[in-house]
mmCIF file of C-alpha atoms in Angstrom:
data_model
loop_
_atom_site.group_PDB
_atom_site.id
_atom_site.type_symbol
_atom_site.label_atom_id
_atom_site.label_comp_id
_atom_site.label_asym_id
_atom_site.label_seq_id
_atom_site.Cartn_x
_atom_site.Cartn_y
_atom_site.Cartn_z
ATOM 1 C CA MET K 20 135.738 57.812 59.781
ATOM 2 C CA SER K 21 132.131 58.912 59.311
ATOM 3 C CA THR K 22 130.708 62.117 60.848
ATOM 4 C CA GLN K 23 127.103 61.110 60.526
ATOM 5 C CA LYS K 24 125.179 61.053 63.800
ATOM 6 C CA THR K 25 123.408 57.978 64.976
ATOM 7 C CA PRO K 26 119.760 58.264 66.008
ATOM 8 C CA ASP K 27 120.805 58.076 69.678
ATOM 9 C CA GLN K 28 123.203 61.011 69.250
ATOM 10 C CA THR K 29 120.573 63.075 67.441
ATOM 11 C CA SER K 30 118.042 62.384 70.192
ATOM 12 C CA ALA K 31 120.545 63.312 72.923
ATOM 13 C CA HIS K 32 121.425 66.540 71.104
ATOM 14 C CA SER K 33 117.713 67.379 70.749
ATOM 15 C CA ASP K 34 117.086 66.675 74.457
ATOM 16 C CA ALA K 35 120.020 68.895 75.456
ATOM 17 C CA SER K 36 118.755 71.656 73.205
ATOM 18 C CA GLN K 37 115.265 71.431 74.717
ATOM 19 C CA ALA K 38 116.728 71.461 78.237
ATOM 20 C CA LYS K 39 118.721 74.603 77.424
ATOM 21 C CA GLN K 40 115.629 76.246 75.988
ATOM 22 C CA LYS K 41 113.554 75.343 79.080
ATOM 23 C CA ALA K 42 116.310 76.629 81.380
ATOM 24 C CA GLY K 43 116.403 79.899 79.435
ATOM 25 C CA GLU K 44 112.625 80.272 79.692
ATOM 26 C CA MET K 45 112.712 79.567 83.427
ATOM 27 C CA THR K 46 115.494 82.123 83.893
ATOM 28 C CA GLU K 47 113.498 84.775 82.037
ATOM 29 C CA ASN K 48 110.386 83.950 84.073
ATOM 30 C CA ALA K 49 112.366 84.261 87.314
ATOM 31 C CA LYS K 50 113.855 87.601 86.218
ATOM 32 C CA SER K 51 110.426 88.892 85.259
ATOM 33 C CA ALA K 52 108.947 87.801 88.589
ATOM 34 C CA ALA K 53 111.824 89.455 90.466
ATOM 35 C CA ARG K 54 111.280 92.719 88.536
ATOM 36 C CA ASP K 55 107.560 92.604 89.339
ATOM 37 C CA VAL K 56 108.219 92.024 93.055
ATOM 38 C CA ALA K 57 110.780 94.852 93.126
ATOM 39 C CA LYS K 58 108.356 97.178 91.342
ATOM 40 C CA ASP K 59 105.552 96.289 93.783
ATOM 41 C CA ALA K 60 107.847 96.793 96.786
ATOM 42 C CA ALA K 61 109.029 100.168 95.481
ATOM 43 C CA SER K 62 105.442 101.239 94.878
ATOM 44 C CA ALA K 63 104.385 100.172 98.381
ATOM 45 C CA ALA K 64 107.371 101.983 99.915
ATOM 46 C CA LYS K 65 106.551 105.134 97.959
ATOM 47 C CA ASP K 66 102.899 104.974 99.058
ATOM 48 C CA HIS K 67 103.947 104.509 102.690
ATOM 49 C CA ALA K 68 106.407 107.409 102.446
ATOM 50 C CA GLU K 69 103.745 109.665 100.912
ATOM 51 C CA THR K 70 101.337 108.770 103.724
ATOM 52 C CA ALA K 71 104.026 109.495 106.327
ATOM 53 C CA LYS K 72 104.904 112.781 104.587
ATOM 54 C CA SER K 73 101.262 113.845 104.648
ATOM 55 C CA SER K 74 100.941 112.882 108.302
ATOM 56 C CA VAL K 75 104.043 114.905 109.246
ATOM 57 C CA ALA K 76 102.752 117.890 107.266
ATOM 58 C CA ASP K 77 99.411 117.658 109.103
ATOM 59 C CA GLU K 78 101.186 117.459 112.458
ATOM 60 C CA MET K 79 103.371 120.466 111.625
ATOM 61 C CA SER K 80 100.300 122.414 110.579
ATOM 62 C CA GLY K 81 98.612 121.558 113.877
ATOM 63 C CA VAL K 82 101.639 122.704 115.886
ATOM 64 C CA ALA K 83 101.764 125.924 113.866
ATOM 65 C CA SER K 84 98.098 126.535 114.630
ATOM 66 C CA ALA K 85 98.664 125.917 118.342
ATOM 67 C CA LEU K 86 101.615 128.313 118.342
ATOM 68 C CA ARG K 87 99.531 130.978 116.584
ATOM 69 C CA THR K 88 96.839 130.582 119.235
ATOM 70 C CA ALA K 89 99.441 130.844 121.993
ATOM 71 C CA ALA K 90 100.940 133.945 120.370
ATOM 72 C CA GLU K 91 97.505 135.595 120.179
ATOM 73 C CA GLU K 92 96.986 135.042 123.907
ATOM 74 C CA MET K 93 100.286 136.718 124.839
ATOM 75 C CA ARG K 94 100.842 140.386 125.442
ATOM 76 C CA SER K 95 100.796 142.161 122.094
ATOM 77 C CA GLY K 96 104.248 143.163 120.897
ATOM 78 C CA SER K 97 106.087 141.056 123.467
ATOM 79 C CA PRO K 98 109.216 139.156 122.371
ATOM 80 C CA GLN K 99 107.491 135.853 123.149
ATOM 81 C CA GLU K 100 104.506 136.763 120.992
ATOM 82 C CA ARG K 101 106.772 137.682 118.067
ATOM 83 C CA THR K 102 108.883 134.546 118.497
ATOM 84 C CA PHE K 103 105.878 132.217 118.667
ATOM 85 C CA GLY K 104 104.374 133.956 115.646
ATOM 86 C CA GLN K 105 107.585 133.574 113.640
ATOM 87 C CA ILE K 106 107.936 129.898 114.564
ATOM 88 C CA ALA K 107 104.276 129.311 113.678
ATOM 89 C CA GLU K 108 104.748 130.937 110.263
ATOM 90 C CA GLY K 109 107.926 128.960 109.640
ATOM 91 C CA LEU K 110 106.180 125.688 110.498
ATOM 92 C CA ALA K 111 103.180 126.573 108.338
ATOM 93 C CA ASP K 112 105.485 127.367 105.406
ATOM 94 C CA ALA K 113 107.439 124.141 105.922
ATOM 95 C CA SER K 114 104.192 122.169 106.111
ATOM 96 C CA GLU K 115 102.967 123.624 102.810
ATOM 97 C CA ALA K 116 106.341 123.028 101.155
ATOM 98 C CA MET K 117 106.241 119.427 102.343
ATOM 99 C CA ARG K 118 102.771 118.929 100.904
ATOM 100 C CA ASN K 119 103.694 120.467 97.540
ATOM 101 C CA LYS K 120 107.001 118.656 96.934
ATOM 102 C CA ASP K 121 107.514 115.043 96.075
ATOM 103 C CA LEU K 122 109.766 112.815 98.144
ATOM 104 C CA SER K 123 112.850 113.081 95.939
ATOM 105 C CA GLU K 124 112.730 116.899 96.086
ATOM 106 C CA LEU K 125 112.446 116.785 99.871
ATOM 107 C CA VAL K 126 115.446 114.457 100.116
ATOM 108 C CA GLN K 127 117.479 116.780 97.871
ATOM 109 C CA ASP K 128 116.487 119.816 99.963
ATOM 110 C CA VAL K 129 117.408 118.107 103.227
ATOM 111 C CA SER K 130 120.718 116.916 101.752
ATOM 112 C CA ALA K 131 121.556 120.412 100.530
ATOM 113 C CA PHE K 132 120.677 121.900 103.925
ATOM 114 C CA ALA K 133 122.788 119.278 105.714
ATOM 115 C CA ARG K 134 125.791 120.067 103.501
ATOM 116 C CA LYS K 135 125.435 123.825 104.066
ATOM 117 C CA ASN K 136 124.652 123.635 107.804
ATOM 118 C CA PRO K 137 126.049 120.387 109.215
ATOM 119 C CA LEU K 138 125.999 121.464 112.863
ATOM 120 C CA VAL K 139 122.434 122.769 112.698
ATOM 121 C CA PHE K 140 121.364 119.595 110.882
ATOM 122 C CA LEU K 141 123.010 117.305 113.452
ATOM 123 C CA GLY K 142 121.605 119.349 116.333
ATOM 124 C CA GLY K 143 118.121 119.210 114.823
ATOM 125 C CA ALA K 144 118.428 115.471 114.216
ATOM 126 C CA ALA K 145 119.485 114.940 117.840
ATOM 127 C CA LEU K 146 116.575 117.057 119.071
ATOM 128 C CA ILE K 147 114.111 115.106 116.926
ATOM 129 C CA GLY K 148 115.616 111.860 118.227
ATOM 130 C CA PHE K 149 115.215 112.936 121.840
ATOM 131 C CA ALA K 150 111.645 114.096 121.226
ATOM 132 C CA ALA K 151 110.772 110.837 119.451
ATOM 133 C CA THR K 152 112.252 108.816 122.315
ATOM 134 C CA ARG K 153 110.262 110.767 124.890
ATOM 135 C CA PHE K 154 107.103 110.365 122.819
ATOM 136 C CA ALA K 155 107.682 106.625 122.430
ATOM 137 C CA LYS K 156 108.298 106.184 126.152
ATOM 138 C CA ALA K 157 105.192 108.188 127.006
ATOM 139 C CA SER K 158 103.131 106.132 124.556
ATOM 140 C CA ASN K 159 104.339 102.816 125.992
ATOM 141 C CA THR K 160 103.556 103.514 129.642
ATOM 142 C CA ARG K 161 100.107 102.271 130.462
ATOM 143 C CA ASP K 162 98.150 102.037 133.629
ATOM 144 C CA PRO K 163 98.359 98.376 134.738
ATOM 145 C CA GLN K 164 94.974 98.711 136.444
ATOM 146 C CA ALA K 165 93.361 99.796 133.167
ATOM 147 C CA ILE K 166 94.861 96.787 131.367
ATOM 148 C CA LEU K 167 93.524 94.387 133.992
ATOM 149 C CA THR K 168 90.103 96.033 133.948
ATOM 150 C CA ALA K 169 89.987 95.761 130.155
ATOM 151 C CA ARG K 170 90.731 92.034 130.479
ATOM 152 C CA GLY K 171 87.945 91.649 133.016
ATOM 153 C CA THR K 172 90.205 90.728 135.962
ATOM 154 C CA THR K 173 91.333 92.449 139.131
ATOM 155 C CA PRO K 174 94.933 92.813 140.350
ATOM 156 C CA HIS K 175 94.434 89.700 142.508
ATOM 157 C CA GLY K 176 93.328 87.520 139.589
ATOM 158 C CA GLU K 177 89.631 87.666 140.404
ATOM 159 C CA VAL K 178 87.169 87.947 137.553
ATOM 160 C CA SER K 179 85.093 91.115 137.753
#
């Protein structure tokens, strides 16, 4: 019995080898493309989170400023004036801390606070949820007359 390969067997072996090589190259290309997409998505998410963080810090700073103004207009030395002043300072400090920390540090700080003060954290989260819901509802209610006027029609379908 001879172990020499016929030309047909050699060609088939060569074709199989080339197919394996092509499959390996395609697999590597797919993995590389998947890594690139994941990297791009992570970068976009980080950019969006940084923008949101900056926006929240700006909003907190604005609220702190408004509370300072309100405190200045109250009777000097009153409990309300002191309370508003303390809240304003706390918000200003939190706003600055938010601006100066990166996202991972903020997540660690919030996690640590939640572990130390679970009831306060849950209460604060519920309050934020209620406030966000009220804000969303207030933002969604529009004057139907204004919408029709913007479209150039009247409530009865007439063109103005």
